């Protein structure tokens, strides 16, 4: 039963009974997914009184799937995501030395999920290492397909690496130390513009004050510098009526209704998120900067255990737990399902079911405020009641 989500003229068309593929994943994946699913179902039921319901379609991927079927991402999983467009997944492990870089990377490539989107804000009561975690309210748009992550690299002393060293000398006159490994960092106008376009559109849709381009263009002039240049270009060319570059502000004030486009050098930005977090809202950045920044910001609000995430393309999106498979806890019903549950709330927002999404977040806030939490939070919260993964899910339902 259920109906497929459609994508027409750049917009999702979501029925009241969408079929949504879910990949429980490896390690603790099934534990956290079993806690998450009832939370999302309850929120939808409570928000829409039975008029809306998700029809879950469980599909496989990852190491356990490989042991079962000999495939990391079976055709049936690819077909389901292709057909139904929006999915949710637990963490996946990739067996070392089986010819795959990463199942996660493979899924991103297959569906051209070019933006890794991670909102970062503090849930009151979650222990944090900083003085004022509530000052952080940002959303990261990390480019997902380019940069040093494109996977173009050669080991030292291979014929390919040696050949490249010669070509570099020929083209630039620069000497690369013999015996070096070589990695290539492609950053394109196309890849940058579609990412920054998504970030600015998000700021417009959510009435947010600024979009900051985070780059290292002072050193890498054409790659990271290109990201900065193309980012400002797309803002001016496509959103000129609603954006203004920071350099054109008078007295630091933005005209009413305009989104300020800023840029910051990455290392300075790591200071800014600690020292002046209130000045930042939407962040857009190349892949490697985004990798570092996502974890650093997540740490400021209490760590990856509660950090939601998603990979989004044009008409396709996969929402995911941001932590790994924590294999030592697999099957113990122990770990924190907060990350996948809050990713589920993002998914509900993406479907336009914001009332249900808000209920999920309210439930999480209530459970944390009542100090009924899993071991990872309990060990840092005085007087907390430590509960199992599934019981934390139930506490979230009770606080909706
Ligand atoms: P990890 O699985 O994230 O676990 C590292 C530690 O983080 C755990 O031992 C635990 O700390 C804590 N942790 C993680 N998730 C938690 C949760 N839900 N609740 C409470 N604590 C949690 O990282 P890893 O050990 O480096 O990686 C293990 C495997 O996961 C690898 O195969 C890796 O490739 C894979 N991985 C997958 C993804 C993905 O699919 N998106 C992402 C990262 C890693 P304590 O021991 O202190 O309690």
PDB file of N, CA and C in Angstrom, residues 197-272:
ATOM      1  N   UNK A 197      23.291  27.879  -4.479  1.00  0.00           N
ATOM      2  CA  UNK A 197      21.884  28.163  -4.843  1.00  0.00           C
ATOM      3  C   UNK A 197      20.945  27.509  -3.826  1.00  0.00           C
ATOM      4  N   UNK A 198      21.210  26.249  -3.480  1.00  0.00           N
ATOM      5  CA  UNK A 198      20.352  25.547  -2.512  1.00  0.00           C
ATOM      6  C   UNK A 198      20.409  26.234  -1.137  1.00  0.00           C
ATOM      7  N   UNK A 199      21.614  26.669  -0.754  1.00  0.00           N
ATOM      8  CA  UNK A 199      21.780  27.320   0.555  1.00  0.00           C
ATOM      9  C   UNK A 199      21.017  28.649   0.599  1.00  0.00           C
ATOM     10  N   UNK A 200      21.127  29.437  -0.477  1.00  0.00           N
ATOM     11  CA  UNK A 200      20.430  30.736  -0.486  1.00  0.00           C
ATOM     12  C   UNK A 200      18.917  30.509  -0.510  1.00  0.00           C
ATOM     13  N   UNK A 201      18.470  29.543  -1.298  1.00  0.00           N
ATOM     14  CA  UNK A 201      17.033  29.260  -1.354  1.00  0.00           C
ATOM     15  C   UNK A 201      16.519  28.866   0.034  1.00  0.00           C
ATOM     16  N   UNK A 202      17.344  28.093   0.763  1.00  0.00           N
ATOM     17  CA  UNK A 202      16.953  27.692   2.123  1.00  0.00           C
ATOM     18  C   UNK A 202      16.812  28.932   3.015  1.00  0.00           C
ATOM     19  N   UNK A 203      17.782  29.854   2.882  1.00  0.00           N
ATOM     20  CA  UNK A 203      17.725  31.087   3.695  1.00  0.00           C
ATOM     21  C   UNK A 203      16.465  31.882   3.362  1.00  0.00           C
ATOM     22  N   UNK A 204      16.121  31.925   2.078  1.00  0.00           N
ATOM     23  CA  UNK A 204      14.901  32.661   1.673  1.00  0.00           C
ATOM     24  C   UNK A 204      13.670  31.971   2.264  1.00  0.00           C
ATOM     25  N   UNK A 205      13.585  30.643   2.068  1.00  0.00           N
ATOM     26  CA  UNK A 205      12.390  29.905   2.518  1.00  0.00           C
ATOM     27  C   UNK A 205      12.200  29.995   4.025  1.00  0.00           C
ATOM     28  N   UNK A 206      13.315  30.079   4.772  1.00  0.00           N
ATOM     29  CA  UNK A 206      13.216  30.071   6.234  1.00  0.00           C
ATOM     30  C   UNK A 206      13.464  31.451   6.842  1.00  0.00           C
ATOM     31  N   UNK A 207      13.494  32.475   5.986  1.00  0.00           N
ATOM     32  CA  UNK A 207      13.658  33.863   6.438  1.00  0.00           C
ATOM     33  C   UNK A 207      14.882  34.026   7.350  1.00  0.00           C
ATOM     34  N   UNK A 208      16.011  33.529   6.876  1.00  0.00           N
ATOM     35  CA  UNK A 208      17.243  33.602   7.674  1.00  0.00           C
ATOM     36  C   UNK A 208      18.084  34.787   7.210  1.00  0.00           C
ATOM     37  N   UNK A 209      18.897  35.354   8.122  1.00  0.00           N
ATOM     38  CA  UNK A 209      19.512  36.650   7.823  1.00  0.00           C
ATOM     39  C   UNK A 209      20.750  36.620   6.921  1.00  0.00           C
ATOM     40  N   UNK A 210      21.488  35.499   6.885  1.00  0.00           N
ATOM     41  CA  UNK A 210      22.748  35.542   6.129  1.00  0.00           C
ATOM     42  C   UNK A 210      23.135  34.169   5.586  1.00  0.00           C
ATOM     43  N   UNK A 211      23.971  34.201   4.548  1.00  0.00           N
ATOM     44  CA  UNK A 211      24.616  32.980   4.037  1.00  0.00           C
ATOM     45  C   UNK A 211      26.113  33.286   4.007  1.00  0.00           C
ATOM     46  N   UNK A 212      26.915  32.444   4.655  1.00  0.00           N
ATOM     47  CA  UNK A 212      28.368  32.679   4.703  1.00  0.00           C
ATOM     48  C   UNK A 212      29.095  31.610   3.890  1.00  0.00           C
ATOM     49  N   UNK A 213      29.929  32.058   2.952  1.00  0.00           N
ATOM     50  CA  UNK A 213      30.746  31.140   2.139  1.00  0.00           C
ATOM     51  C   UNK A 213      32.046  30.911   2.905  1.00  0.00           C
ATOM     52  N   UNK A 214      32.330  29.659   3.237  1.00  0.00           N
ATOM     53  CA  UNK A 214      33.517  29.359   4.054  1.00  0.00           C
ATOM     54  C   UNK A 214      34.548  28.681   3.142  1.00  0.00           C
ATOM     55  N   UNK A 215      35.706  29.300   3.000  1.00  0.00           N
ATOM     56  CA  UNK A 215      36.671  28.847   1.977  1.00  0.00           C
ATOM     57  C   UNK A 215      38.090  29.150   2.413  1.00  0.00           C
ATOM     58  N   UNK A 216      39.030  28.600   1.691  1.00  0.00           N
ATOM     59  CA  UNK A 216      40.443  28.849   1.971  1.00  0.00           C
ATOM     60  C   UNK A 216      41.067  29.457   0.702  1.00  0.00           C
ATOM     61  N   UNK A 217      40.328  30.420   0.131  1.00  0.00           N
ATOM     62  CA  UNK A 217      40.729  30.997  -1.151  1.00  0.00           C
ATOM     63  C   UNK A 217      41.962  31.870  -1.083  1.00  0.00           C
ATOM     64  N   UNK A 218      42.382  32.231   0.145  1.00  0.00           N
ATOM     65  CA  UNK A 218      43.616  33.019   0.259  1.00  0.00           C
ATOM     66  C   UNK A 218      44.828  32.183  -0.137  1.00  0.00           C
ATOM     67  N   UNK A 219      44.721  30.864   0.004  1.00  0.00           N
ATOM     68  CA  UNK A 219      45.841  29.977  -0.327  1.00  0.00           C
ATOM     69  C   UNK A 219      45.561  29.226  -1.631  1.00  0.00           C
ATOM     70  N   UNK A 220      44.374  28.607  -1.725  1.00  0.00           N
ATOM     71  CA  UNK A 220      44.033  27.844  -2.931  1.00  0.00           C
ATOM     72  C   UNK A 220      43.153  28.721  -3.809  1.00  0.00           C
ATOM     73  N   UNK A 221      43.816  29.554  -4.622  1.00  0.00           N
ATOM     74  CA  UNK A 221      43.130  30.682  -5.278  1.00  0.00           C
ATOM     75  C   UNK A 221      42.063  30.238  -6.270  1.00  0.00           C
ATOM     76  N   UNK A 222      42.326  29.163  -6.998  1.00  0.00           N
ATOM     77  CA  UNK A 222      41.405  28.826  -8.088  1.00  0.00           C
ATOM     78  C   UNK A 222      40.355  27.799  -7.670  1.00  0.00           C
ATOM     79  N   UNK A 223      40.657  26.984  -6.655  1.00  0.00           N
ATOM     80  CA  UNK A 223      39.678  25.986  -6.221  1.00  0.00           C
ATOM     81  C   UNK A 223      38.792  26.617  -5.127  1.00  0.00           C
ATOM     82  N   UNK A 224      39.365  26.870  -3.976  1.00  0.00           N
ATOM     83  CA  UNK A 224      38.586  27.474  -2.887  1.00  0.00           C
ATOM     84  C   UNK A 224      38.248  28.940  -3.218  1.00  0.00           C
ATOM     85  N   UNK A 225      39.183  29.610  -3.892  1.00  0.00           N
ATOM     86  CA  UNK A 225      38.915  30.982  -4.337  1.00  0.00           C
ATOM     87  C   UNK A 225      37.775  30.985  -5.357  1.00  0.00           C
ATOM     88  N   UNK A 226      37.767  29.955  -6.212  1.00  0.00           N
ATOM     89  CA  UNK A 226      36.674  29.809  -7.184  1.00  0.00           C
ATOM     90  C   UNK A 226      35.348  29.638  -6.464  1.00  0.00           C
ATOM     91  N   UNK A 227      35.345  28.851  -5.401  1.00  0.00           N
ATOM     92  CA  UNK A 227      34.100  28.633  -4.637  1.00  0.00           C
ATOM     93  C   UNK A 227      33.548  29.980  -4.160  1.00  0.00           C
ATOM     94  N   UNK A 228      34.449  30.821  -3.633  1.00  0.00           N
ATOM     95  CA  UNK A 228      34.024  32.141  -3.143  1.00  0.00           C
ATOM     96  C   UNK A 228      33.466  32.985  -4.283  1.00  0.00           C
ATOM     97  N   UNK A 229      34.217  33.041  -5.397  1.00  0.00           N
ATOM     98  CA  UNK A 229      33.822  33.883  -6.537  1.00  0.00           C
ATOM     99  C   UNK A 229      32.474  33.424  -7.105  1.00  0.00           C
ATOM    100  N   UNK A 230      32.350  32.119  -7.352  1.00  0.00           N
ATOM    101  CA  UNK A 230      31.112  31.606  -7.960  1.00  0.00           C
ATOM    102  C   UNK A 230      29.937  31.720  -6.983  1.00  0.00           C
ATOM    103  N   UNK A 231      30.246  31.627  -5.685  1.00  0.00           N
ATOM    104  CA  UNK A 231      29.184  31.776  -4.685  1.00  0.00           C
ATOM    105  C   UNK A 231      28.584  33.180  -4.734  1.00  0.00           C
ATOM    106  N   UNK A 232      29.480  34.205  -4.765  1.00  0.00           N
ATOM    107  CA  UNK A 232      28.973  35.585  -4.872  1.00  0.00           C
ATOM    108  C   UNK A 232      28.246  35.789  -6.204  1.00  0.00           C
ATOM    109  N   UNK A 233      28.778  35.140  -7.254  1.00  0.00           N
ATOM    110  CA  UNK A 233      28.141  35.317  -8.575  1.00  0.00           C
ATOM    111  C   UNK A 233      26.707  34.803  -8.582  1.00  0.00           C
ATOM    112  N   UNK A 234      26.509  33.587  -8.042  1.00  0.00           N
ATOM    113  CA  UNK A 234      25.159  33.029  -8.088  1.00  0.00           C
ATOM    114  C   UNK A 234      24.213  33.879  -7.232  1.00  0.00           C
ATOM    115  N   UNK A 235      24.731  34.421  -6.137  1.00  0.00           N
ATOM    116  CA  UNK A 235      23.892  35.288  -5.288  1.00  0.00           C
ATOM    117  C   UNK A 235      23.446  36.515  -6.081  1.00  0.00           C
ATOM    118  N   UNK A 236      24.388  37.107  -6.821  1.00  0.00           N
ATOM    119  CA  UNK A 236      24.080  38.340  -7.560  1.00  0.00           C
ATOM    120  C   UNK A 236      23.201  38.049  -8.782  1.00  0.00           C
ATOM    121  N   UNK A 237      23.579  37.001  -9.538  1.00  0.00           N
ATOM    122  CA  UNK A 237      22.887  36.736 -10.807  1.00  0.00           C
ATOM    123  C   UNK A 237      21.463  36.222 -10.592  1.00  0.00           C
ATOM    124  N   UNK A 238      21.282  35.348  -9.580  1.00  0.00           N
ATOM    125  CA  UNK A 238      19.982  34.682  -9.453  1.00  0.00           C
ATOM    126  C   UNK A 238      19.144  35.187  -8.279  1.00  0.00           C
ATOM    127  N   UNK A 239      19.810  35.843  -7.306  1.00  0.00           N
ATOM    128  CA  UNK A 239      19.060  36.289  -6.120  1.00  0.00           C
ATOM    129  C   UNK A 239      19.385  37.744  -5.800  1.00  0.00           C
ATOM    130  N   UNK A 240      19.756  38.517  -6.843  1.00  0.00           N
ATOM    131  CA  UNK A 240      20.211  39.902  -6.643  1.00  0.00           C
ATOM    132  C   UNK A 240      19.175  40.773  -5.938  1.00  0.00           C
ATOM    133  N   UNK A 241      17.881  40.466  -6.131  1.00  0.00           N
ATOM    134  CA  UNK A 241      16.849  41.304  -5.518  1.00  0.00           C
ATOM    135  C   UNK A 241      16.657  41.029  -4.029  1.00  0.00           C
ATOM    136  N   UNK A 242      17.133  39.877  -3.555  1.00  0.00           N
ATOM    137  CA  UNK A 242      16.906  39.556  -2.125  1.00  0.00           C
ATOM    138  C   UNK A 242      18.207  39.394  -1.333  1.00  0.00           C
ATOM    139  N   UNK A 243      19.356  39.546  -2.002  1.00  0.00           N
ATOM    140  CA  UNK A 243      20.623  39.400  -1.270  1.00  0.00           C
ATOM    141  C   UNK A 243      21.462  40.675  -1.414  1.00  0.00           C
ATOM    142  N   UNK A 244      22.399  40.831  -0.485  1.00  0.00           N
ATOM    143  CA  UNK A 244      23.341  41.960  -0.562  1.00  0.00           C
ATOM    144  C   UNK A 244      24.687  41.460  -0.027  1.00  0.00           C
ATOM    145  N   UNK A 245      25.789  41.738  -0.749  1.00  0.00           N
ATOM    146  CA  UNK A 245      27.094  41.324  -0.216  1.00  0.00           C
ATOM    147  C   UNK A 245      27.426  42.137   1.031  1.00  0.00           C
ATOM    148  N   UNK A 246      28.084  41.523   1.971  1.00  0.00           N
ATOM    149  CA  UNK A 246      28.443  42.209   3.219  1.00  0.00           C
ATOM    150  C   UNK A 246      29.223  43.492   2.940  1.00  0.00           C
ATOM    151  N   UNK A 247      30.052  43.469   1.868  1.00  0.00           N
ATOM    152  CA  UNK A 247      30.893  44.638   1.546  1.00  0.00           C
ATOM    153  C   UNK A 247      30.054  45.866   1.178  1.00  0.00           C
ATOM    154  N   UNK A 248      28.776  45.679   0.841  1.00  0.00           N
ATOM    155  CA  UNK A 248      27.935  46.829   0.451  1.00  0.00           C
ATOM    156  C   UNK A 248      27.039  47.329   1.585  1.00  0.00           C
ATOM    157  N   UNK A 249      27.224  46.801   2.794  1.00  0.00           N
ATOM    158  CA  UNK A 249      26.376  47.248   3.908  1.00  0.00           C
ATOM    159  C   UNK A 249      26.824  48.625   4.400  1.00  0.00           C
ATOM    160  N   UNK A 250      25.869  49.442   4.830  1.00  0.00           N
ATOM    161  CA  UNK A 250      26.254  50.679   5.509  1.00  0.00           C
ATOM    162  C   UNK A 250      26.030  50.491   7.009  1.00  0.00           C
ATOM    163  N   UNK A 251      27.022  50.843   7.797  1.00  0.00           N
ATOM    164  CA  UNK A 251      27.001  50.657   9.260  1.00  0.00           C
ATOM    165  C   UNK A 251      26.690  49.214   9.651  1.00  0.00           C
ATOM    166  N   UNK A 252      27.086  48.272   8.818  1.00  0.00           N
ATOM    167  CA  UNK A 252      26.890  46.857   9.153  1.00  0.00           C
ATOM    168  C   UNK A 252      25.440  46.414   9.145  1.00  0.00           C
ATOM    169  N   UNK A 253      24.516  47.284   8.713  1.00  0.00           N
ATOM    170  CA  UNK A 253      23.084  46.943   8.745  1.00  0.00           C
ATOM    171  C   UNK A 253      22.599  46.508   7.368  1.00  0.00           C
ATOM    172  N   UNK A 254      21.836  45.406   7.328  1.00  0.00           N
ATOM    173  CA  UNK A 254      21.254  44.972   6.059  1.00  0.00           C
ATOM    174  C   UNK A 254      19.925  45.680   5.833  1.00  0.00           C
ATOM    175  N   UNK A 255      19.640  46.106   4.596  1.00  0.00           N
ATOM    176  CA  UNK A 255      18.314  46.676   4.331  1.00  0.00           C
ATOM    177  C   UNK A 255      17.234  45.636   4.631  1.00  0.00           C
ATOM    178  N   UNK A 256      16.066  46.112   5.035  1.00  0.00           N
ATOM    179  CA  UNK A 256      14.942  45.244   5.372  1.00  0.00           C
ATOM    180  C   UNK A 256      14.719  44.153   4.303  1.00  0.00           C
ATOM    181  N   UNK A 257      14.641  42.904   4.748  1.00  0.00           N
ATOM    182  CA  UNK A 257      14.293  41.821   3.825  1.00  0.00           C
ATOM    183  C   UNK A 257      15.453  41.278   2.996  1.00  0.00           C
ATOM    184  N   UNK A 258      16.660  41.829   3.167  1.00  0.00           N
ATOM    185  CA  UNK A 258      17.786  41.332   2.359  1.00  0.00           C
ATOM    186  C   UNK A 258      18.643  40.340   3.152  1.00  0.00           C
ATOM    187  N   UNK A 259      19.061  39.299   2.456  1.00  0.00           N
ATOM    188  CA  UNK A 259      19.951  38.311   3.062  1.00  0.00           C
ATOM    189  C   UNK A 259      21.387  38.733   2.778  1.00  0.00           C
ATOM    190  N   UNK A 260      22.199  38.793   3.825  1.00  0.00           N
ATOM    191  CA  UNK A 260      23.588  39.229   3.652  1.00  0.00           C
ATOM    192  C   UNK A 260      24.441  38.030   3.216  1.00  0.00           C
ATOM    193  N   UNK A 261      25.194  38.214   2.139  1.00  0.00           N
ATOM    194  CA  UNK A 261      26.126  37.168   1.694  1.00  0.00           C
ATOM    195  C   UNK A 261      27.516  37.570   2.197  1.00  0.00           C
ATOM    196  N   UNK A 262      28.094  36.711   3.044  1.00  0.00           N
ATOM    197  CA  UNK A 262      29.416  37.003   3.605  1.00  0.00           C
ATOM    198  C   UNK A 262      30.372  35.909   3.163  1.00  0.00           C
ATOM    199  N   UNK A 263      31.666  36.139   3.357  1.00  0.00           N
ATOM    200  CA  UNK A 263      32.581  35.017   3.225  1.00  0.00           C
ATOM    201  C   UNK A 263      33.624  35.087   4.318  1.00  0.00           C
ATOM    202  N   UNK A 264      34.092  33.926   4.727  1.00  0.00           N
ATOM    203  CA  UNK A 264      35.107  33.844   5.780  1.00  0.00           C
ATOM    204  C   UNK A 264      36.121  32.778   5.390  1.00  0.00           C
ATOM    205  N   UNK A 265      37.382  33.071   5.724  1.00  0.00           N
ATOM    206  CA  UNK A 265      38.445  32.085   5.527  1.00  0.00           C
ATOM    207  C   UNK A 265      38.234  30.975   6.576  1.00  0.00           C
ATOM    208  N   UNK A 266      38.432  29.731   6.165  1.00  0.00           N
ATOM    209  CA  UNK A 266      38.031  28.603   7.019  1.00  0.00           C
ATOM    210  C   UNK A 266      38.625  28.653   8.424  1.00  0.00           C
ATOM    211  N   UNK A 267      39.932  28.928   8.530  1.00  0.00           N
ATOM    212  CA  UNK A 267      40.552  28.894   9.868  1.00  0.00           C
ATOM    213  C   UNK A 267      39.952  29.991  10.753  1.00  0.00           C
ATOM    214  N   UNK A 268      39.690  31.162  10.164  1.00  0.00           N
ATOM    215  CA  UNK A 268      39.067  32.242  10.940  1.00  0.00           C
ATOM    216  C   UNK A 268      37.654  31.832  11.350  1.00  0.00           C
ATOM    217  N   UNK A 269      36.999  31.086  10.472  1.00  0.00           N
ATOM    218  CA  UNK A 269      35.623  30.682  10.760  1.00  0.00           C
ATOM    219  C   UNK A 269      35.572  29.731  11.954  1.00  0.00           C
ATOM    220  N   UNK A 270      36.613  28.912  12.109  1.00  0.00           N
ATOM    221  CA  UNK A 270      36.638  28.028  13.294  1.00  0.00           C
ATOM    222  C   UNK A 270      36.702  28.856  14.582  1.00  0.00           C
ATOM    223  N   UNK A 271      37.345  30.028  14.526  1.00  0.00           N
ATOM    224  CA  UNK A 271      37.303  30.916  15.694  1.00  0.00           C
ATOM    225  C   UNK A 271      35.935  31.551  15.850  1.00  0.00           C
ATOM    226  N   UNK A 272      35.369  31.977  14.714  1.00  0.00           N
ATOM    227  CA  UNK A 272      34.081  32.678  14.758  1.00  0.00           C
ATOM    228  C   UNK A 272      32.978  31.808  15.375  1.00  0.00           C
TER     229      UNK A 272
END
